PDB file of C-alpha atoms in Angstrom:
ATOM      1  CA  MET I 159      34.977-111.249 -18.610  1.00  0.00           C
ATOM      2  CA  PHE I 160      38.622-111.665 -19.026  1.00  0.00           C
ATOM      3  CA  LEU I 161      41.830-110.691 -17.572  1.00  0.00           C
ATOM      4  CA  GLY I 162      43.809-108.633 -19.565  1.00  0.00           C
ATOM      5  CA  ALA I 163      47.053-106.929 -19.663  1.00  0.00           C
ATOM      6  CA  SER I 164      47.723-103.845 -20.165  1.00  0.00           C
ATOM      7  CA  SER I 165      51.347-101.265 -20.164  1.00  0.00           C
ATOM      8  CA  PHE I 166      49.643 -98.335 -19.064  1.00  0.00           C
ATOM      9  CA  ILE I 167      48.186 -98.244 -16.550  1.00  0.00           C
ATOM     10  CA  PRO I 168      50.455 -99.303 -13.502  1.00  0.00           C
ATOM     11  CA  MET I 169      48.515-100.418  -9.762  1.00  0.00           C
ATOM     12  CA  LYS I 170      51.310 -99.332  -7.803  1.00  0.00           C
ATOM     13  CA  LYS I 171      52.945 -96.020  -7.862  1.00  0.00           C
ATOM     14  CA  GLU I 172      56.784 -97.233  -8.235  1.00  0.00           C
ATOM     15  CA  PRO I 173      60.162 -94.985  -8.135  1.00  0.00           C
ATOM     16  CA  ARG I 174      61.236 -92.946 -11.148  1.00  0.00           C
ATOM     17  CA  LYS I 175      62.712 -95.282 -13.538  1.00  0.00           C
ATOM     18  CA  GLU I 176      64.378 -95.273 -17.347  1.00  0.00           C
ATOM     19  CA  PRO I 177      61.686 -96.253 -19.206  1.00  0.00           C
ATOM     20  CA  THR I 178      61.578 -99.097 -21.173  1.00  0.00           C
ATOM     21  CA  LYS I 179      60.384-100.850 -23.911  1.00  0.00           C
ATOM     22  CA  ARG I 180      56.508-101.954 -23.164  1.00  0.00           C
ATOM     23  CA  THR I 181      55.373-105.317 -23.910  1.00  0.00           C
ATOM     24  CA  ASP I 182      51.752-107.591 -23.962  1.00  0.00           C
ATOM     25  CA  THR I 183      52.326-109.317 -20.763  1.00  0.00           C
ATOM     26  CA  ALA I 184      54.016-106.304 -18.673  1.00  0.00           C
ATOM     27  CA  PRO I 185      51.843-107.574 -15.411  1.00  0.00           C
ATOM     28  CA  HIS I 186      48.965-104.854 -14.140  1.00  0.00           C
ATOM     29  CA  LEU I 187      46.059-105.864 -13.407  1.00  0.00           C
ATOM     30  CA  MET I 188      43.005-104.209 -16.698  1.00  0.00           C
ATOM     31  CA  LEU I 189      39.265-106.484 -16.194  1.00  0.00           C
ATOM     32  CA  LEU I 190      38.107-106.044 -19.720  1.00  0.00           C
ATOM     33  CA  ASP I 191      34.948-106.144 -21.518  1.00  0.00           C
ATOM     34  CA  SER I 192      34.528-110.133 -23.390  1.00  0.00           C
ATOM     35  CA  SER I 193      33.794-108.642 -26.381  1.00  0.00           C
ATOM     36  CA  ILE I 194      37.826-106.910 -26.697  1.00  0.00           C
ATOM     37  CA  THR I 195      39.401-110.091 -28.477  1.00  0.00           C
ATOM     38  CA  ASN I 196      42.696-107.901 -29.080  1.00  0.00           C
ATOM     39  CA  PRO I 197      45.819-108.765 -26.793  1.00  0.00           C
ATOM     40  CA  SER I 198      46.932-105.739 -27.151  1.00  0.00           C
ATOM     41  CA  VAL I 199      44.871-102.171 -26.614  1.00  0.00           C
ATOM     42  CA  GLU I 200      44.933 -98.407 -27.008  1.00  0.00           C
ATOM     43  CA  VAL I 201      44.414 -95.946 -23.488  1.00  0.00           C
ATOM     44  CA  VAL I 202      43.466 -92.324 -24.907  1.00  0.00           C
ATOM     45  CA  ARG I 203      41.953 -89.091 -23.653  1.00  0.00           C
ATOM     46  CA  LEU I 204      38.421 -87.855 -24.473  1.00  0.00           C
ATOM     47  CA  PRO I 205      35.800 -85.751 -22.627  1.00  0.00           C
ATOM     48  CA  ASN I 206      34.177 -87.063 -20.076  1.00  0.00           C
ATOM     49  CA  PRO I 207      30.268 -86.640 -20.296  1.00  0.00           C
ATOM     50  CA  SER I 208      29.868 -85.427 -17.474  1.00  0.00           C
ATOM     51  CA  LYS I 209      32.196 -82.133 -17.763  1.00  0.00           C
ATOM     52  CA  LEU I 210      33.030 -81.956 -21.120  1.00  0.00           C
ATOM     53  CA  LEU I 211      36.302 -79.980 -20.023  1.00  0.00           C
ATOM     54  CA  ASP I 212      37.814 -82.605 -17.680  1.00  0.00           C
ATOM     55  CA  ALA I 213      38.825 -85.665 -19.340  1.00  0.00           C
ATOM     56  CA  GLY I 214      38.184 -89.217 -19.023  1.00  0.00           C
ATOM     57  CA  LEU I 215      40.555 -92.115 -19.982  1.00  0.00           C
ATOM     58  CA  TYR I 216      38.494 -94.854 -22.980  1.00  0.00           C
ATOM     59  CA  VAL I 217      40.153 -97.470 -24.469  1.00  0.00           C
ATOM     60  CA  ILE I 218      39.800 -97.379 -28.832  1.00  0.00           C
ATOM     61  CA  CYS I 219      39.191-101.066 -30.303  1.00  0.00           C
ATOM     62  CA  GLU I 220      37.983-101.220 -33.697  1.00  0.00           C
ATOM     63  CA  ASN I 221      36.294 -98.536 -33.526  1.00  0.00           C
ATOM     64  CA  ASN I 222      35.077 -99.209 -30.291  1.00  0.00           C
ATOM     65  CA  ILE I 223      35.096 -96.904 -27.151  1.00  0.00           C
ATOM     66  CA  PHE I 224      35.219 -98.307 -23.881  1.00  0.00           C
ATOM     67  CA  TRP I 225      35.203 -96.423 -20.600  1.00  0.00           C
ATOM     68  CA  LEU I 226      38.081 -97.075 -18.224  1.00  0.00           C
ATOM     69  CA  ARG I 227      36.449 -96.666 -14.859  1.00  0.00           C
ATOM     70  CA  GLY I 228      37.826 -96.929 -11.555  1.00  0.00           C
ATOM     71  CA  ILE I 229      36.912 -99.374  -8.656  1.00  0.00           C
ATOM     72  CA  GLN I 230      38.805 -99.030  -5.448  1.00  0.00           C
ATOM     73  CA  PRO I 231      37.694-102.337  -3.432  1.00  0.00           C
ATOM     74  CA  ASN I 232      38.929-100.823  -0.272  1.00  0.00           C
ATOM     75  CA  ILE I 233      36.375 -97.712  -0.358  1.00  0.00           C
ATOM     76  CA  LYS I 234      33.575 -98.970  -2.603  1.00  0.00           C
ATOM     77  CA  PRO I 235      32.878-103.135  -1.568  1.00  0.00           C
ATOM     78  CA  VAL I 236      33.779-105.021  -4.947  1.00  0.00           C
ATOM     79  CA  SER I 237      33.724-108.386  -5.203  1.00  0.00           C
ATOM     80  CA  LEU I 238      35.623-109.675  -8.352  1.00  0.00           C
ATOM     81  CA  PHE I 239      35.827-114.017  -8.343  1.00  0.00           C
ATOM     82  CA  LEU I 240      37.252-115.934 -11.168  1.00  0.00           C
ATOM     83  CA  ASN I 241      37.867-118.913 -11.668  1.00  0.00           C
ATOM     84  CA  ASN I 242      36.396-119.741  -8.204  1.00  0.00           C
ATOM     85  CA  ARG I 243      38.970-117.422  -6.067  1.00  0.00           C
ATOM     86  CA  ILE I 244      38.759-113.696  -5.249  1.00  0.00           C
ATOM     87  CA  LEU I 245      41.061-111.067  -6.209  1.00  0.00           C
ATOM     88  CA  ASN I 246      42.619-109.289  -4.093  1.00  0.00           C
ATOM     89  CA  GLU I 247      43.413-106.152  -5.470  1.00  0.00           C
ATOM     90  CA  ASP I 248      43.794-101.947  -4.014  1.00  0.00           C
ATOM     91  CA  CYS I 249      43.302-100.629  -7.520  1.00  0.00           C
ATOM     92  CA  PHE I 250      41.888-101.814 -10.146  1.00  0.00           C
ATOM     93  CA  TRP I 251      40.371-100.942 -13.659  1.00  0.00           C
ATOM     94  CA  ALA I 252      37.767-101.517 -15.943  1.00  0.00           C
ATOM     95  CA  THR I 253      36.115-100.976 -19.212  1.00  0.00           C
ATOM     96  CA  PHE I 254      32.257-100.622 -20.094  1.00  0.00           C
ATOM     97  CA  ARG I 255      30.994-100.348 -23.772  1.00  0.00           C
ATOM     98  CA  PHE I 256      30.509 -96.410 -24.326  1.00  0.00           C
ATOM     99  CA  ASP I 257      28.241 -94.598 -26.759  1.00  0.00           C
ATOM    100  CA  ALA I 258      29.444 -91.574 -27.828  1.00  0.00           C
ATOM    101  CA  ILE I 259      27.019 -89.812 -28.802  1.00  0.00           C
ATOM    102  CA  CYS I 260      26.712 -89.061 -24.831  1.00  0.00           C
ATOM    103  CA  ILE I 261      29.562 -86.224 -25.548  1.00  0.00           C
ATOM    104  CA  PHE I 262      27.148 -85.089 -27.893  1.00  0.00           C
ATOM    105  CA  THR I 263      24.539 -84.744 -26.145  1.00  0.00           C
ATOM    106  CA  SER I 264      25.669 -83.182 -23.591  1.00  0.00           C
ATOM    107  CA  LEU I 265      27.603 -80.829 -26.334  1.00  0.00           C
ATOM    108  CA  LEU I 266      23.847 -79.800 -27.767  1.00  0.00           C
ATOM    109  CA  PHE I 267      23.142 -78.713 -24.257  1.00  0.00           C
ATOM    110  CA  LEU I 268      25.386 -76.377 -23.254  1.00  0.00           C
ATOM    111  CA  ASN I 269      23.163 -74.287 -25.961  1.00  0.00           C
ATOM    112  CA  PRO I 270      20.171 -75.723 -27.135  1.00  0.00           C
ATOM    113  CA  ASP I 271      18.143 -73.071 -27.876  1.00  0.00           C
ATOM    114  CA  LYS I 272      19.953 -71.875 -31.503  1.00  0.00           C
ATOM    115  CA  PHE I 273      20.819 -73.478 -34.372  1.00  0.00           C
ATOM    116  CA  MET I 274      25.001 -74.032 -34.379  1.00  0.00           C
ATOM    117  CA  SER I 275      27.142 -76.318 -36.804  1.00  0.00           C
ATOM    118  CA  VAL I 276      28.470 -79.242 -34.159  1.00  0.00           C
ATOM    119  CA  PRO I 277      32.321 -77.974 -34.928  1.00  0.00           C
ATOM    120  CA  GLN I 278      31.321 -74.079 -33.783  1.00  0.00           C
ATOM    121  CA  ARG I 279      30.100 -75.924 -30.163  1.00  0.00           C
ATOM    122  CA  ILE I 280      33.185 -77.641 -29.925  1.00  0.00           C
ATOM    123  CA  TYR I 281      35.602 -74.028 -30.892  1.00  0.00           C
ATOM    124  CA  ASP I 282      33.703 -72.458 -28.505  1.00  0.00           C
ATOM    125  CA  LEU I 283      33.629 -74.804 -25.698  1.00  0.00           C
ATOM    126  CA  TYR I 284      37.835 -75.399 -25.612  1.00  0.00           C
ATOM    127  CA  ARG I 285      38.409 -72.340 -27.333  1.00  0.00           C
ATOM    128  CA  SER I 286      36.003 -69.555 -26.956  1.00  0.00           C
ATOM    129  CA  GLY I 287      37.203 -67.328 -23.414  1.00  0.00           C
ATOM    130  CA  ARG I 288      39.423 -70.065 -22.226  1.00  0.00           C
ATOM    131  CA  ASP I 289      43.667 -69.810 -21.526  1.00  0.00           C
ATOM    132  CA  ASP I 290      45.065 -72.179 -24.638  1.00  0.00           C
ATOM    133  CA  SER I 291      46.067 -74.978 -22.833  1.00  0.00           C
ATOM    134  CA  GLN I 292      47.684 -78.737 -24.105  1.00  0.00           C
ATOM    135  CA  GLU I 293      44.412 -80.045 -22.144  1.00  0.00           C
ATOM    136  CA  TYR I 294      41.928 -78.201 -24.198  1.00  0.00           C
ATOM    137  CA  ALA I 295      43.609 -78.314 -26.949  1.00  0.00           C
ATOM    138  CA  ALA I 296      43.712 -82.552 -26.791  1.00  0.00           C
ATOM    139  CA  LEU I 297      40.096 -82.792 -25.883  1.00  0.00           C
ATOM    140  CA  GLU I 298      38.999 -80.218 -28.842  1.00  0.00           C
ATOM    141  CA  ALA I 299      40.753 -83.115 -31.259  1.00  0.00           C
ATOM    142  CA  GLY I 300      39.557 -86.499 -29.969  1.00  0.00           C
ATOM    143  CA  THR I 301      36.063 -84.312 -29.661  1.00  0.00           C
ATOM    144  CA  PHE I 302      36.394 -83.706 -33.910  1.00  0.00           C
ATOM    145  CA  ALA I 303      38.309 -87.228 -34.586  1.00  0.00           C
ATOM    146  CA  LEU I 304      34.934 -88.735 -33.317  1.00  0.00           C
ATOM    147  CA  TRP I 305      32.585 -86.202 -34.651  1.00  0.00           C
ATOM    148  CA  ASN I 306      34.944 -86.151 -38.521  1.00  0.00           C
ATOM    149  CA  HIS I 307      35.041 -90.162 -38.130  1.00  0.00           C
ATOM    150  CA  ASN I 308      31.377 -90.243 -37.708  1.00  0.00           C
ATOM    151  CA  ILE I 309      32.329 -92.978 -34.303  1.00  0.00           C
ATOM    152  CA  ASP I 310      28.946 -94.896 -33.254  1.00  0.00           C
ATOM    153  CA  LYS I 311      27.670 -93.372 -36.179  1.00  0.00           C
ATOM    154  CA  VAL I 312      26.514 -89.740 -34.502  1.00  0.00           C
ATOM    155  CA  GLN I 313      26.270 -87.651 -37.573  1.00  0.00           C
ATOM    156  CA  ASN I 314      23.593 -89.591 -38.829  1.00  0.00           C
ATOM    157  CA  ARG I 315      21.960 -90.418 -35.182  1.00  0.00           C
ATOM    158  CA  LEU I 316      21.925 -86.308 -34.745  1.00  0.00           C
ATOM    159  CA  GLU I 317      20.539 -85.870 -37.923  1.00  0.00           C
ATOM    160  CA  TYR I 318      17.306 -87.606 -36.706  1.00  0.00           C
ATOM    161  CA  LEU I 319      17.570 -86.624 -33.365  1.00  0.00           C
ATOM    162  CA  CYS I 320      18.056 -82.641 -33.703  1.00  0.00           C
ATOM    163  CA  GLU I 321      15.951 -80.540 -36.077  1.00  0.00           C
ATOM    164  CA  THR I 322      18.605 -78.546 -38.815  1.00  0.00           C
ATOM    165  CA  ILE I 323      18.922 -76.165 -41.499  1.00  0.00           C
ATOM    166  CA  LYS I 324      21.349 -75.511 -43.909  1.00  0.00           C
ATOM    167  CA  SER I 325      23.934 -72.612 -43.162  1.00  0.00           C
ATOM    168  CA  ASP I 326      24.293 -70.094 -46.273  1.00  0.00           C
ATOM    169  CA  GLY I 327      27.271 -70.382 -48.096  1.00  0.00           C
ATOM    170  CA  SER I 328      28.524 -73.700 -46.077  1.00  0.00           C
ATOM    171  CA  LYS I 329      27.792 -77.118 -46.389  1.00  0.00           C
ATOM    172  CA  GLU I 330      27.811 -77.451 -42.750  1.00  0.00           C
ATOM    173  CA  LEU I 331      24.493 -78.657 -40.856  1.00  0.00           C
ATOM    174  CA  LEU I 332      23.251 -76.551 -37.754  1.00  0.00           C
ATOM    175  CA  PHE I 333      21.727 -78.785 -35.028  1.00  0.00           C
ATOM    176  CA  LYS I 334      18.980 -77.899 -32.053  1.00  0.00           C
ATOM    177  CA  PRO I 335      18.435 -80.297 -30.213  1.00  0.00           C
ATOM    178  CA  ASN I 336      14.960 -82.522 -30.594  1.00  0.00           C
ATOM    179  CA  ILE I 337      14.266 -82.564 -26.111  1.00  0.00           C
ATOM    180  CA  GLU I 338      11.626 -85.632 -27.159  1.00  0.00           C
ATOM    181  CA  LYS I 339      13.847 -86.925 -29.448  1.00  0.00           C
ATOM    182  CA  PHE I 340      16.431 -87.295 -27.297  1.00  0.00           C
ATOM    183  CA  ARG I 341      14.048 -88.323 -24.057  1.00  0.00           C
ATOM    184  CA  ALA I 342      12.863 -91.272 -26.157  1.00  0.00           C
ATOM    185  CA  MET I 343      16.462 -92.337 -26.507  1.00  0.00           C
ATOM    186  CA  LEU I 344      17.481 -91.911 -23.006  1.00  0.00           C
ATOM    187  CA  GLU I 345      14.753 -93.675 -22.051  1.00  0.00           C
ATOM    188  CA  TYR I 346      15.400 -96.396 -24.665  1.00  0.00           C
ATOM    189  CA  LYS I 347      18.890 -96.437 -23.110  1.00  0.00           C
ATOM    190  CA  VAL I 348      17.230 -97.086 -19.708  1.00  0.00           C
ATOM    191  CA  GLN I 349      14.661-100.123 -21.167  1.00  0.00           C
ATOM    192  CA  LEU I 350      18.009-101.608 -22.098  1.00  0.00           C
ATOM    193  CA  VAL I 351      19.722-101.252 -19.292  1.00  0.00           C
ATOM    194  CA  GLU I 352      16.741-102.003 -16.521  1.00  0.00           C
ATOM    195  CA  GLU I 353      16.569-106.124 -19.284  1.00  0.00           C
ATOM    196  CA  LYS I 354      20.450-106.619 -18.535  1.00  0.00           C
ATOM    197  CA  LEU I 355      19.882-106.480 -14.655  1.00  0.00           C
ATOM    198  CA  GLN I 356      16.615-108.427 -14.958  1.00  0.00           C
ATOM    199  CA  LYS I 357      18.247-110.936 -17.359  1.00  0.00           C
ATOM    200  CA  GLU I 358      21.663-111.506 -16.031  1.00  0.00           C
ATOM    201  CA  ASN I 359      19.926-111.446 -12.547  1.00  0.00           C
ATOM    202  CA  VAL I 360      21.774-109.052 -10.484  1.00  0.00           C
ATOM    203  CA  MET I 361      20.246-107.921  -7.189  1.00  0.00           C
ATOM    204  CA  MET I 362      20.939-104.858  -4.813  1.00  0.00           C
ATOM    205  CA  GLY I 363      19.318-103.658  -2.416  1.00  0.00           C
ATOM    206  CA  ALA I 364      18.936-100.112  -3.974  1.00  0.00           C
ATOM    207  CA  TYR I 365      15.490-102.138  -5.957  1.00  0.00           C
ATOM    208  CA  CYS I 366      15.332-105.571  -5.095  1.00  0.00           C
ATOM    209  CA  GLU I 367      13.006-106.731  -2.344  1.00  0.00           C
ATOM    210  CA  THR I 368      12.968-109.924  -0.498  1.00  0.00           C
ATOM    211  CA  THR I 369      10.638-111.759   1.664  1.00  0.00           C
ATOM    212  CA  GLU I 370      11.330-114.513   3.825  1.00  0.00           C
ATOM    213  CA  THR I 371       9.528-117.857   2.497  1.00  0.00           C
ATOM    214  CA  SER I 372      10.725-120.554   5.321  1.00  0.00           C
ATOM    215  CA  SER I 373      11.949-119.845   8.877  1.00  0.00           C
ATOM    216  CA  SER I 374      13.115-123.347   9.702  1.00  0.00           C
ATOM    217  CA  ASN I 375      16.536-123.093  12.159  1.00  0.00           C
ATOM    218  CA  HIS I 376      18.064-125.438   9.663  1.00  0.00           C
ATOM    219  CA  VAL I 377      16.295-123.571   6.226  1.00  0.00           C
ATOM    220  CA  ARG I 378      15.952-120.251   6.009  1.00  0.00           C
ATOM    221  CA  LYS I 379      14.901-120.003   2.933  1.00  0.00           C
ATOM    222  CA  HIS I 380      13.790-116.205   1.085  1.00  0.00           C
ATOM    223  CA  HIS I 381      12.207-115.112  -2.632  1.00  0.00           C
ATOM    224  CA  VAL I 382      13.489-112.520  -4.458  1.00  0.00           C
ATOM    225  CA  THR I 383      11.424-109.517  -6.590  1.00  0.00           C
ATOM    226  CA  PHE I 384      12.768-106.801  -8.587  1.00  0.00           C
ATOM    227  CA  LYS I 385      10.999-103.729  -7.161  1.00  0.00           C
ATOM    228  CA  SER I 386       9.833-102.015 -11.416  1.00  0.00           C
ATOM    229  CA  GLY I 387       9.420 -98.662  -9.425  1.00  0.00           C
ATOM    230  CA  LYS I 388      13.410 -98.484  -7.998  1.00  0.00           C
ATOM    231  CA  LEU I 389      15.009-100.556 -10.527  1.00  0.00           C
ATOM    232  CA  ARG I 390      14.176 -97.421 -13.117  1.00  0.00           C
ATOM    233  CA  MET I 391      15.281 -95.767 -11.231  1.00  0.00           C
ATOM    234  CA  PHE I 392      18.442 -97.105 -10.585  1.00  0.00           C
ATOM    235  CA  ALA I 393      19.403 -97.517 -14.324  1.00  0.00           C
ATOM    236  CA  TRP I 394      17.909 -93.566 -14.767  1.00  0.00           C
ATOM    237  CA  SER I 395      21.283 -93.596 -12.040  1.00  0.00           C
ATOM    238  CA  ILE I 396      23.265 -95.405 -14.254  1.00  0.00           C
ATOM    239  CA  ILE I 397      22.117 -92.778 -17.331  1.00  0.00           C
ATOM    240  CA  SER I 398      22.509 -90.093 -15.292  1.00  0.00           C
ATOM    241  CA  THR I 399      26.451 -90.565 -15.205  1.00  0.00           C
ATOM    242  CA  MET I 400      27.207 -90.069 -18.722  1.00  0.00           C
ATOM    243  CA  LEU I 401      25.274 -86.858 -19.141  1.00  0.00           C
ATOM    244  CA  ASN I 402      26.500 -83.082 -18.053  1.00  0.00           C
ATOM    245  CA  ASP I 403      24.129 -80.976 -15.627  1.00  0.00           C
ATOM    246  CA  GLU I 404      22.861 -78.881 -18.606  1.00  0.00           C
ATOM    247  CA  ALA I 405      21.439 -82.334 -20.462  1.00  0.00           C
ATOM    248  CA  ARG I 406      20.176 -83.950 -17.235  1.00  0.00           C
ATOM    249  CA  ARG I 407      18.093 -80.937 -16.572  1.00  0.00           C
ATOM    250  CA  ALA I 408      16.211 -80.534 -19.783  1.00  0.00           C
ATOM    251  CA  LEU I 409      16.080 -84.306 -20.160  1.00  0.00           C
ATOM    252  CA  LEU I 410      15.569 -86.811 -17.553  1.00  0.00           C
ATOM    253  CA  PRO I 411      12.453 -87.472 -15.385  1.00  0.00           C
ATOM    254  CA  THR I 412      11.212 -84.378 -12.466  1.00  0.00           C
ATOM    255  CA  ASN I 413      11.569 -87.570  -9.242  1.00  0.00           C
ATOM    256  CA  CYS I 414      15.550 -88.496 -11.171  1.00  0.00           C
ATOM    257  CA  THR I 415      17.141 -84.764 -11.640  1.00  0.00           C
ATOM    258  CA  ASN I 416      18.191 -84.985  -8.316  1.00  0.00           C
ATOM    259  CA  THR I 417      20.425 -87.496  -8.862  1.00  0.00           C
ATOM    260  CA  LYS I 418      24.163 -87.469  -8.372  1.00  0.00           C
ATOM    261  CA  SER I 419      26.862 -88.112 -10.712  1.00  0.00           C
ATOM    262  CA  SER I 420      29.723 -88.334  -7.768  1.00  0.00           C
ATOM    263  CA  GLY I 421      28.530 -91.574  -5.516  1.00  0.00           C
ATOM    264  CA  HIS I 422      30.049 -93.363  -8.919  1.00  0.00           C
ATOM    265  CA  ILE I 423      34.157 -93.414  -9.183  1.00  0.00           C
ATOM    266  CA  GLN I 424      35.605 -91.680 -12.206  1.00  0.00           C
ATOM    267  CA  SER I 425      39.212 -92.406 -13.522  1.00  0.00           C
ATOM    268  CA  ASN I 426      40.337 -88.457 -13.846  1.00  0.00           C
ATOM    269  CA  VAL I 427      43.378 -87.765 -15.793  1.00  0.00           C
ATOM    270  CA  SER I 428      43.823 -84.524 -13.928  1.00  0.00           C
ATOM    271  CA  SER I 429      44.190 -86.193 -10.255  1.00  0.00           C
ATOM    272  CA  GLY I 430      44.622 -90.258  -9.874  1.00  0.00           C
ATOM    273  CA  PRO I 431      42.535 -91.809  -6.781  1.00  0.00           C
ATOM    274  CA  MET I 432      42.736 -91.678  -3.900  1.00  0.00           C
ATOM    275  CA  ILE I 433      43.664 -95.096  -2.418  1.00  0.00           C
ATOM    276  CA  THR I 434      42.471 -95.339   0.830  1.00  0.00           C
ATOM    277  CA  SER I 435      42.510 -97.826   4.212  1.00  0.00           C
ATOM    278  CA  LYS I 436      40.669 -99.083   7.309  1.00  0.00           C
ATOM    279  CA  ASN I 437      43.467 -98.491   8.843  1.00  0.00           C
ATOM    280  CA  LYS I 438      43.374 -94.795  10.322  1.00  0.00           C
ATOM    281  CA  LEU I 439      47.033 -95.104  11.073  1.00  0.00           C
ATOM    282  CA  GLN I 440      48.028 -95.550   7.340  1.00  0.00           C
ATOM    283  CA  LYS I 441      48.944 -92.779   5.254  1.00  0.00           C
ATOM    284  CA  LYS I 442      47.296 -92.007   2.175  1.00  0.00           C
ATOM    285  CA  ARG I 443      48.824 -93.102  -1.176  1.00  0.00           C
ATOM    286  CA  LYS I 444      47.648 -90.842  -4.241  1.00  0.00           C
ATOM    287  CA  MET I 445      48.550 -93.057  -7.224  1.00  0.00           C
ATOM    288  CA  ALA I 446      50.312 -91.400  -9.973  1.00  0.00           C
ATOM    289  CA  PRO I 447      48.446 -89.753 -12.776  1.00  0.00           C
ATOM    290  CA  VAL I 448      48.622 -91.927 -15.984  1.00  0.00           C
ATOM    291  CA  THR I 449      51.157 -91.133 -18.795  1.00  0.00           C
ATOM    292  CA  GLY I 450      51.944 -92.066 -22.192  1.00  0.00           C
ATOM    293  CA  THR I 451      48.648 -91.879 -23.434  1.00  0.00           C
ATOM    294  CA  ARG I 452      47.406 -91.885 -26.938  1.00  0.00           C
ATOM    295  CA  SER I 453      45.334 -89.467 -28.582  1.00  0.00           C
ATOM    296  CA  ILE I 454      42.600 -90.611 -30.153  1.00  0.00           C
ATOM    297  CA  THR I 455      43.486 -88.714 -33.597  1.00  0.00           C
ATOM    298  CA  SER I 456      46.551 -90.903 -34.018  1.00  0.00           C
ATOM    299  CA  PHE I 457      43.890 -93.986 -34.540  1.00  0.00           C
ATOM    300  CA  PHE I 458      42.582 -92.869 -37.668  1.00  0.00           C
ATOM    301  CA  LYS I 459      46.403 -91.557 -39.227  1.00  0.00           C
ATOM    302  CA  PRO I 460      47.079 -93.520 -42.241  1.00  0.00           C
ATOM    303  CA  SER I 461      50.148 -95.831 -42.261  1.00  0.00           C
TER     304      SER I 461
END
């Protein structure tokens, strides 16, 4: 991972001033995935996979999607080390590689018992019985852009994951999710998370057990082991944050259905994260909502 610059996400609330030309050297902190090599990145709004009517913030880079997640060290303690130095920030953002199939999994399981085309499902979600709003229109356009441009090969993958039939008088396929195939996909994602945590020696009390092997007054040695059952539950809890309630109820194992995604801090466009301090006398400061972010559809317009 490396530190990059972003002129889209201010870390602290500042007084209003005349807009200035954005530069790539703006002094704001963003933690970027190491696979992003472009010095200038763009932030877009797309549906939050766990709540499709809410917007999330994403980075688009070379047709790959990275999910922006808020990290607040004074609420959920995080130690960030860079070149043997610890960084102390009120709030920073981190990017995580995101699979667009999660958005469409949540979309399909809103109505999993009918054969429907994906465009019709998108229309029903953002237009049927809802007041017209720019926010819903932007989310609808973003979802269509993901689908029409086959980002992360969602069209090909859904043809495999779903039962399909041809619509009379239309070229569009009608999809009905195959629960067993979707479960197999999630099992594979869980397995990847488990392998990654063990390979990188990411040790947390939620799934690790420590035993003392030496009780010398001068040297204490501990042996840390991964508990496979707890590790799998932890991996499922991560995957569950990328699904809505309907998909979780249908796809998660019985012992994981009570896993709540609210324990993970999420970036939210409608209301910025609240920065708090242990000092009770200090008032809470609300971060200004992110403005000026691009629409995903702008990335696919011909130049």
